[in-house]
Coordinates of C-alpha atoms and ligand atoms in Angstrom, one line a residue:
M67 CA 0.0 0.0 0.0
H68 CA 1.1 3.4 -0.8
D69 CA 2.7 5.2 2.2
T70 CA 0.7 8.5 2.6
T71 CA 2.8 9.7 5.5
T72 CA 5.8 10.5 3.3
T73 CA 5.1 13.3 0.8
A74 CA 7.6 15.0 -1.4
A75 CA 8.9 18.2 0.0
A76 CA 7.2 21.2 -1.8
P77 CA 9.8 23.2 -3.9
E78 CA 10.9 26.3 -2.0
R79 CA 9.4 29.4 -3.6
E80 CA 11.9 32.1 -4.1
S81 CA 10.7 35.6 -4.7
Y82 CA 12.5 37.7 -7.3
Y83 CA 10.8 40.8 -6.1
L84 CA 12.9 43.0 -3.9
A85 CA 10.6 45.1 -1.6
H86 CA 11.5 48.7 -1.7
Q87 CA 13.5 49.9 1.2
K88 CA 13.1 53.7 1.9
I89 CA 16.4 55.5 1.7
Y90 CA 17.2 58.2 4.2
P91 CA 20.4 59.9 2.7
R92 CA 22.5 61.7 5.3
E93 CA 23.3 65.3 4.4
I94 CA 27.0 65.9 3.8
A95 CA 29.1 69.0 3.3
G96 CA 32.2 69.0 1.2
R97 CA 33.7 70.2 -2.0
F98 CA 31.6 68.0 -4.3
A99 CA 28.5 68.8 -2.3
R100 CA 29.2 72.5 -3.0
L101 CA 29.7 71.8 -6.7
R102 CA 26.5 69.8 -6.8
S103 CA 24.6 72.5 -5.1
L104 CA 26.0 75.0 -7.5
A105 CA 24.9 72.9 -10.5
V106 CA 21.5 72.1 -9.0
W107 CA 20.5 75.6 -8.0
G108 CA 22.0 77.1 -11.1
L109 CA 20.0 74.7 -13.4
L110 CA 16.8 75.2 -11.4
G111 CA 17.3 79.0 -11.6
I112 CA 17.6 78.7 -15.4
F113 CA 14.5 76.5 -15.6
Y114 CA 12.3 78.7 -13.4
G115 CA 13.8 82.1 -14.5
L116 CA 14.1 81.7 -18.3
P117 CA 10.4 82.1 -19.2
W118 CA 10.2 85.4 -17.2
I119 CA 13.0 87.1 -19.1
P120 CA 11.4 89.6 -21.5
W121 CA 12.7 90.1 -25.1
G122 CA 11.1 93.0 -26.9
A123 CA 7.3 92.5 -26.9
R124 CA 7.5 88.8 -25.9
Q125 CA 9.4 86.5 -23.6
A126 CA 12.9 85.5 -24.5
V127 CA 12.2 81.8 -24.8
L128 CA 8.8 80.7 -26.1
F129 CA 7.8 77.6 -28.0
D130 CA 4.7 78.7 -29.7
L131 CA 3.3 75.5 -31.0
P132 CA 0.0 76.7 -32.5
A133 CA 1.9 79.3 -34.6
R134 CA 4.7 76.8 -35.2
K135 CA 7.3 79.2 -34.2
F136 CA 10.1 78.8 -31.6
Y137 CA 11.5 82.0 -30.1
V138 CA 14.9 81.7 -28.6
F139 CA 16.1 85.2 -27.6
G140 CA 16.6 87.0 -30.9
I141 CA 16.2 84.0 -33.1
V142 CA 12.8 82.8 -34.5
L143 CA 12.8 79.2 -35.7
W144 CA 10.2 78.0 -38.1
P145 CA 9.3 74.5 -39.0
Q146 CA 11.7 74.8 -42.0
D147 CA 14.5 75.4 -39.4
F148 CA 13.9 72.1 -37.5
I149 CA 17.2 71.0 -38.9
F150 CA 18.8 73.2 -36.2
L151 CA 16.8 71.4 -33.5
T152 CA 17.9 68.0 -34.9
W153 CA 21.5 69.3 -35.0
L154 CA 21.2 70.5 -31.4
L155 CA 19.9 67.1 -30.3
I156 CA 22.9 65.4 -32.1
I157 CA 25.3 67.7 -30.3
A158 CA 23.6 66.9 -27.0
A159 CA 23.8 63.2 -27.6
L160 CA 27.5 63.4 -28.7
S161 CA 28.3 65.6 -25.7
L162 CA 26.8 62.9 -23.4
F163 CA 29.0 60.2 -25.1
F164 CA 32.1 62.5 -24.9
F165 CA 31.7 63.4 -21.2
T166 CA 30.8 59.9 -20.2
A167 CA 33.8 58.4 -21.9
L168 CA 36.0 61.1 -20.3
A169 CA 34.6 61.6 -16.8
G170 CA 31.9 58.9 -16.3
R171 CA 28.4 59.7 -15.1
L172 CA 28.9 63.5 -14.7
W173 CA 25.5 64.0 -16.2
C174 CA 23.8 61.7 -13.6
G175 CA 25.5 63.2 -10.6
Y176 CA 25.2 66.9 -11.4
A177 CA 22.8 67.8 -14.2
C178 CA 20.2 65.1 -14.8
P179 CA 16.7 66.5 -14.1
Q180 CA 16.0 63.5 -11.8
T181 CA 19.0 64.4 -9.7
V182 CA 18.3 68.1 -9.7
W183 CA 14.6 67.8 -8.7
T184 CA 15.3 65.1 -6.2
E185 CA 17.9 67.4 -4.5
A186 CA 15.3 70.2 -4.4
F187 CA 12.6 67.9 -3.0
M188 CA 15.1 66.5 -0.4
A189 CA 15.9 70.1 0.7
L190 CA 12.2 70.7 1.3
E191 CA 11.9 67.4 3.1
R192 CA 14.8 68.3 5.4
F193 CA 13.2 71.7 6.0
A194 CA 9.9 70.1 7.1
E195 CA 11.1 66.9 8.8
G196 CA 14.6 67.6 9.9
D197 CA 17.9 65.7 9.3
R198 CA 18.3 62.0 8.6
S199 CA 17.9 60.7 12.1
A200 CA 14.9 63.0 12.8
R201 CA 13.3 61.7 9.6
M202 CA 13.8 58.1 10.5
R203 CA 12.5 58.7 14.0
L204 CA 9.5 60.5 12.6
D205 CA 8.7 57.7 10.1
H206 CA 9.1 54.9 12.7
G207 CA 7.3 56.8 15.5
P208 CA 3.5 56.9 16.1
W209 CA 1.2 59.3 14.4
N210 CA 0.7 62.2 16.7
G211 CA 0.1 66.0 16.2
A212 CA 3.8 66.8 15.6
K213 CA 4.1 64.0 12.9
I214 CA 0.9 65.1 11.2
A215 CA 2.1 68.7 11.2
R216 CA 5.5 67.9 9.8
K217 CA 4.2 65.5 7.1
S218 CA 1.5 68.0 6.1
L219 CA 4.0 70.8 5.8
K220 CA 6.2 68.6 3.6
Q221 CA 3.3 67.7 1.4
F222 CA 2.2 71.3 1.2
L223 CA 5.7 72.3 0.1
W224 CA 6.1 69.4 -2.3
I225 CA 2.7 69.9 -4.0
G226 CA 3.3 73.7 -4.2
F227 CA 6.7 73.2 -5.7
A228 CA 5.5 70.5 -8.1
L229 CA 2.6 72.8 -9.3
W230 CA 5.0 75.7 -9.8
T231 CA 7.2 73.3 -11.8
G232 CA 4.2 72.3 -14.0
F233 CA 3.2 75.9 -14.4
T234 CA 6.7 76.9 -15.5
F235 CA 6.9 74.1 -17.9
V236 CA 3.6 75.2 -19.6
G237 CA 5.0 78.8 -19.5
Y238 CA 7.6 77.7 -22.1
F239 CA 4.7 77.0 -24.5
T240 CA 2.2 79.8 -23.5
P241 CA 3.3 83.3 -22.6
I242 CA 3.9 82.9 -18.9
E243 CA 2.5 86.3 -17.9
T244 CA -0.8 85.5 -19.5
L245 CA -0.7 82.1 -17.9
G246 CA 0.0 83.6 -14.5
R247 CA -3.0 86.0 -14.9
E248 CA -5.2 83.1 -16.0
A249 CA -4.1 81.0 -13.1
F250 CA -4.9 83.7 -10.6
A251 CA -8.3 84.2 -12.2
L252 CA -8.8 80.4 -12.2
S253 CA -9.5 80.6 -15.9
L254 CA -6.8 78.3 -17.3
G255 CA -7.7 76.5 -20.5
P256 CA -8.2 72.7 -20.4
W257 CA -4.9 71.9 -22.0
E258 CA -2.9 74.3 -19.9
T259 CA -4.6 72.9 -16.8
F260 CA -3.9 69.3 -17.9
W261 CA -0.2 69.9 -18.6
T262 CA 0.4 71.9 -15.5
F263 CA -1.1 69.1 -13.4
F264 CA 0.5 66.3 -15.4
Y265 CA 4.0 67.7 -15.3
G266 CA 3.5 68.7 -11.7
F267 CA 2.4 65.2 -10.8
A268 CA 5.3 63.6 -12.7
T269 CA 7.7 65.9 -10.8
Y270 CA 6.1 65.1 -7.5
G271 CA 6.1 61.3 -8.1
N272 CA 9.6 61.1 -9.5
A273 CA 11.4 63.5 -7.2
G274 CA 9.3 62.9 -4.1
F275 CA 8.7 59.2 -4.1
M276 CA 10.4 57.3 -6.9
R277 CA 13.8 59.0 -6.5
E278 CA 16.6 56.4 -6.9
Q279 CA 14.2 53.9 -8.3
V280 CA 14.0 56.0 -11.5
C281 CA 17.8 55.7 -11.8
K282 CA 17.8 52.0 -10.9
Y283 CA 14.9 50.6 -12.8
M284 CA 13.6 53.2 -15.3
C285 CA 16.5 55.1 -16.8
P286 CA 17.8 53.6 -20.0
Y287 CA 21.1 55.6 -19.9
A288 CA 22.0 53.8 -16.6
R289 CA 21.9 50.5 -18.6
F290 CA 24.1 51.5 -21.6
Q291 CA 26.5 54.1 -20.2
S292 CA 28.9 51.4 -19.1
A293 CA 29.4 50.6 -22.8
M294 CA 31.2 54.0 -23.1
F295 CA 33.5 53.3 -20.1
D296 CA 37.0 52.1 -20.5
R297 CA 39.9 51.7 -18.1
D298 CA 40.8 55.4 -18.5
T299 CA 37.3 56.7 -17.7
L300 CA 37.0 58.7 -14.5
I301 CA 35.0 56.7 -11.9
I302 CA 34.3 57.1 -8.2
T303 CA 35.7 54.2 -6.4
Y304 CA 36.9 52.8 -3.1
D305 CA 40.6 52.1 -2.9
Q306 CA 40.4 48.5 -1.7
T307 CA 44.2 48.1 -1.4
R308 CA 44.4 51.0 1.0
G309 CA 41.1 50.4 2.8
E310 CA 41.1 46.7 3.6
P311 CA 41.0 45.0 6.0
R312 CA 38.4 47.4 7.3
G313 CA 37.7 47.8 11.0
A314 CA 37.0 50.3 13.7
R315 CA 39.9 51.9 15.5
R316 CA 40.3 54.9 17.8
R317 CA 41.0 58.3 16.4
G318 CA 44.7 58.9 15.9
A319 CA 45.5 55.2 16.3
S320 CA 47.7 53.7 13.6
A321 CA 45.9 51.5 11.2
Q322 CA 49.0 49.6 10.3
A323 CA 49.8 48.9 14.0
A324 CA 46.3 47.5 14.4
G325 CA 46.8 45.4 11.3
L326 CA 44.0 47.2 9.5
G327 CA 43.4 49.2 6.4
D328 CA 42.3 52.9 6.4
C329 CA 38.6 52.1 6.3
V330 CA 37.1 52.4 9.8
D331 CA 33.9 50.8 8.6
C332 CA 31.9 53.8 9.8
T333 CA 29.4 53.3 6.9
W334 CA 29.1 57.0 6.3
C335 CA 29.7 56.4 2.6
V336 CA 26.6 54.2 2.6
Q337 CA 24.5 56.6 4.7
V338 CA 25.0 59.5 2.4
C339 CA 24.4 57.5 -0.8
P340 CA 21.1 58.6 -2.5
T341 CA 20.8 55.2 -4.2
G342 CA 21.6 53.3 -1.0
I343 CA 24.6 51.3 -2.3
D344 CA 27.9 50.5 -0.7
I345 CA 30.8 51.9 -2.9
R346 CA 33.2 49.5 -1.2
K347 CA 31.6 46.6 -3.1
G348 CA 33.0 48.1 -6.4
L349 CA 31.6 49.9 -9.4
Q350 CA 27.9 49.3 -9.6
Y351 CA 25.4 50.5 -12.2
E352 CA 23.2 52.0 -9.5
C353 CA 26.0 54.6 -8.7
I354 CA 25.0 57.9 -10.1
A355 CA 28.5 59.4 -9.4
C356 CA 27.2 62.1 -7.1
A357 CA 30.4 62.0 -5.2
A358 CA 28.6 62.3 -1.8
C359 CA 30.6 59.2 -0.6
I360 CA 33.8 61.0 -1.4
D361 CA 32.9 64.0 0.8
A362 CA 31.7 61.6 3.5
C363 CA 34.9 59.5 3.5
D364 CA 37.1 62.6 3.2
S365 CA 35.5 64.0 6.4
I366 CA 36.1 60.7 8.2
M367 CA 39.7 60.6 7.0
D368 CA 40.2 64.2 8.2
K369 CA 38.9 63.1 11.6
M370 CA 41.1 60.0 11.7
G371 CA 44.2 62.0 10.6
S372 CA 44.6 59.8 7.5
P373 CA 45.1 61.2 4.0
R374 CA 41.9 62.0 2.0
G375 CA 41.0 60.0 -1.1
L376 CA 40.1 56.5 0.2
V377 CA 37.0 57.0 -1.9
R378 CA 37.9 59.2 -4.8
Y379 CA 37.6 60.0 -8.5
T380 CA 40.2 57.8 -10.3
T381 CA 40.5 55.4 -13.2
Q382 CA 40.9 51.7 -13.3
H383 CA 44.3 52.1 -14.8
A384 CA 45.4 54.4 -12.0
L385 CA 44.0 51.9 -9.4
D386 CA 46.1 49.2 -11.1
G387 CA 49.2 51.5 -10.8
E388 CA 49.2 52.2 -14.6
K389 CA 49.2 55.5 -16.4
T390 CA 45.9 57.1 -17.2
L391 CA 45.6 58.1 -20.8
I392 CA 43.3 61.0 -21.5
T393 CA 43.8 61.5 -25.2
R394 CA 42.8 58.1 -26.4
P395 CA 41.2 57.3 -29.8
R396 CA 37.6 57.4 -28.8
I397 CA 38.0 60.7 -26.9
V398 CA 39.8 62.2 -29.9
V399 CA 37.1 61.0 -32.2
Y400 CA 34.2 62.3 -30.0
A401 CA 36.0 65.6 -29.4
T402 CA 36.7 66.2 -33.1
L403 CA 33.1 65.3 -34.1
L404 CA 31.7 67.5 -31.4
G405 CA 34.0 70.4 -32.3
L406 CA 33.0 70.1 -36.0
L407 CA 29.3 69.9 -35.2
I408 CA 29.3 72.9 -32.8
A409 CA 31.3 75.0 -35.3
G410 CA 29.0 74.0 -38.1
F411 CA 26.0 74.8 -36.0
I412 CA 27.2 78.2 -35.2
V413 CA 28.2 79.0 -38.8
A414 CA 24.9 77.7 -40.2
L415 CA 22.9 79.6 -37.6
S416 CA 24.8 82.9 -38.3
L417 CA 24.4 82.4 -42.1
R418 CA 20.7 81.5 -41.8
T419 CA 18.6 83.8 -44.0
P420 CA 15.5 85.0 -42.2
L421 CA 13.5 84.7 -45.4
G422 CA 11.7 81.8 -47.0
L423 CA 10.6 81.4 -50.7
D424 CA 8.4 79.1 -52.5
V425 CA 7.3 79.5 -56.1
I426 CA 4.2 77.7 -57.4
R427 CA 3.3 77.9 -61.1
D428 CA -0.3 78.4 -62.0
R429 CA -1.4 74.9 -63.0
N430 CA -4.7 75.9 -64.6
T431 CA -3.0 77.4 -67.7
L432 CA 0.3 76.0 -69.0
Y433 CA 1.0 79.3 -70.7
R434 CA -0.7 82.2 -72.5
T435 CA 0.2 83.7 -75.8
L436 CA -0.4 87.5 -75.7
D437 CA -1.7 89.6 -78.6
D438 CA 1.8 90.9 -79.2
G439 CA 3.0 87.3 -79.5
R440 CA 4.8 87.1 -76.2
V441 CA 4.4 84.1 -73.9
E442 CA 3.2 84.6 -70.4
N443 CA 3.3 82.3 -67.3
V444 CA 1.6 83.0 -64.0
Y445 CA 3.2 82.2 -60.6
T446 CA 2.4 82.6 -57.0
V447 CA 5.6 83.6 -55.2
K448 CA 5.2 82.8 -51.4
I449 CA 7.5 85.1 -49.4
L450 CA 8.0 84.1 -45.7
N451 CA 9.3 86.9 -43.5
K452 CA 11.0 85.1 -40.6
T453 CA 11.9 88.3 -38.8
E454 CA 10.0 90.1 -36.1
R455 CA 9.2 93.3 -38.1
A456 CA 7.4 94.0 -41.4
R457 CA 9.8 94.2 -44.4
R458 CA 9.6 95.1 -48.0
F459 CA 10.9 92.7 -50.6
R460 CA 11.5 92.8 -54.3
I461 CA 11.0 89.8 -56.6
S462 CA 13.2 89.5 -59.7
V463 CA 13.5 86.8 -62.3
T464 CA 16.4 85.6 -64.6
G465 CA 16.7 82.9 -67.2
P466 CA 17.3 82.3 -70.9
G467 CA 15.7 84.9 -73.1
R468 CA 14.6 88.4 -72.2
L469 CA 12.2 87.9 -69.2
V470 CA 9.9 90.6 -67.9
I471 CA 8.1 90.5 -64.6
D472 CA 4.7 92.1 -64.0
P473 CA 4.2 94.1 -61.8
D474 CA 7.4 95.9 -62.3
P475 CA 8.9 96.6 -59.9
A476 CA 7.5 93.5 -58.1
E477 CA 7.7 94.9 -54.5
F478 CA 5.6 93.7 -51.6
T479 CA 5.5 94.4 -47.9
V480 CA 5.3 91.2 -45.7
G481 CA 4.3 91.4 -42.1
S482 CA 6.4 89.8 -39.3
G483 CA 6.1 86.1 -39.4
D484 CA 3.7 86.2 -42.4
V485 CA 3.7 84.2 -45.6
F486 CA 2.7 86.6 -48.4
P487 CA 1.4 85.0 -51.7
A488 CA 2.5 87.4 -54.4
A489 CA 0.9 86.9 -57.8
V490 CA 3.4 87.7 -60.6
R491 CA 3.4 87.2 -64.3
V492 CA 6.5 86.5 -66.3
R493 CA 6.7 87.2 -70.0
R494 CA 9.1 86.3 -72.7
D495 CA 9.6 88.0 -76.0
A496 CA 7.8 86.6 -79.0
Y497 CA 10.9 86.4 -81.2
D498 CA 12.6 84.2 -78.7
P499 CA 12.9 80.7 -80.2
L500 CA 13.3 78.9 -76.9
G501 CA 10.9 76.3 -75.6
S502 CA 10.3 75.5 -72.0
E503 CA 13.2 76.5 -69.7
T504 CA 14.1 76.7 -66.1
I505 CA 14.1 80.2 -64.7
R506 CA 15.3 81.5 -61.4
F507 CA 13.3 83.7 -59.0
A508 CA 15.1 85.9 -56.5
V509 CA 13.7 87.7 -53.5
V510 CA 15.7 90.4 -51.8
A511 CA 14.9 92.6 -48.8
L512 CA 15.0 96.3 -49.7
D513 CA 16.5 97.3 -46.4
N514 CA 19.3 94.8 -46.5
P515 CA 20.4 93.3 -49.9
T516 CA 22.3 90.4 -48.2
T517 CA 18.9 89.0 -47.1
R518 CA 18.3 87.3 -50.4
V519 CA 17.0 83.8 -51.4
T520 CA 16.5 82.2 -54.8
T521 CA 14.7 79.3 -56.2
T522 CA 13.9 77.9 -59.6
A523 CA 10.7 77.2 -61.5
R524 CA 9.7 76.0 -65.0
F525 CA 8.7 78.5 -67.7
I526 CA 6.4 76.8 -70.1
A527 CA 6.4 77.9 -73.8
P528 CA 5.2 76.3 -77.0
A529 CA 8.0 74.4 -78.8
H530 CA 9.1 75.9 -82.1
Ligands
SF4_204 S1 28.2 55.3 -4.5 FE1 28.9 57.4 -4.0 S2 28.9 58.4 -5.9 FE2 27.7 56.5 -6.2 S3 25.6 57.2 -5.9 FE3 26.4 56.5 -3.9 S4 27.2 58.3 -2.9 FE4 26.9 58.8 -5.0
SF4_205 S1 33.2 56.5 4.8 FE1 35.3 55.8 4.3 S2 36.0 55.0 6.2 FE2 33.8 55.1 6.4 S3 33.1 53.1 5.7 FE3 33.1 54.4 4.0 S4 35.1 54.0 3.0 FE4 35.2 53.2 5.1

């Protein structure tokens, strides 16, 4: 009979889900913290301040999507100029490659919006709830009046800051002063309301709650940036040879005499880490290179009377006692390409003609033979004035044979940002034995002859 008392042991179920542990980064002062603060507050200042800078009758930076015009200080970019935007994006991508290959994750540690806004939200959190230990005590303590007051203050500050962020974001697309007046009068349009709340909510969620999880689990750059690393890339690392074996010792006591390395195992480098990792375990993709652990360890080394730099910026080659090579092939290639792209961008932008031209031949009649035997074609010459003032332009035409334009002179005033469809007739002498030919239209600004564009069109005539 089958023995029912012995059953096969159920396979052990292992969970691959790691429950999120809230991180309470300790605040640290130091040279890299100062640098980060400078970058963070500088970038935030630019973001919040830029839409308020006036430029003539409008704001300096405005992306007017309905009118399909981007204003960037004195430059007005039209859909035809989107090549410049593409160009800028290529420069930005290449800069990221270049700086990553040269100095590791500089972008993540100092300039990434996730880092910048998380720093701002953490500053508000510290203001409302206190330092690391006060925050931990508050979170683990019972709900009482003080806890409710502090948590409410934090939420109030966070939500206010997030909404201001959403408002500023929309202020890049709608004149921000108008937006401000509408917001005060509670008369924001549906799209403006949606984007203010949407962007505000995204900021609140990412910088207030998700924080390091965005870097660890959502950011694609974190995954592929290591492909740009080599053994000469600047990384933040713990000097294992110097630090191990780690262990506690009294201040001023010789590590060598105690048979220890310089690491006193104080865990400060872990406590300050915004992603909650231990740099002593080696280079990890979660490390955003914020350098907080360098400041933390330097302050401990100062206290212990040991030289700074147990955790430091270095390269793998330097750690192995080899020479670090800065001008290596990939750096030279990136730098050359970047230099060429930037120079090309500046030249192209400065040579950009603020004038557009499009010529459409009247398709209803191929040509007309006039009473005097001349051949006439009719065109619509579309002049696009990309400047911010009305200008007067003259149209001229050249090509084989004696061409005459009607009206003569063909001069038109085009308003700022307008496309003016000028109807012109082009005639060719009767005795001209030519057939259909390509002719060239030119439009020139009367106030500045260097503002000139040309294009070609077909002149249709009966074959002789
Ligand atoms: S390991 Fe150091 S540099 Fe990396 S994220 Fe943590 S504190 Fe910043
Ligand atoms: S801060 Fe420096 S001394 Fe302290 S645990 Fe980290 S590496 Fe060791």
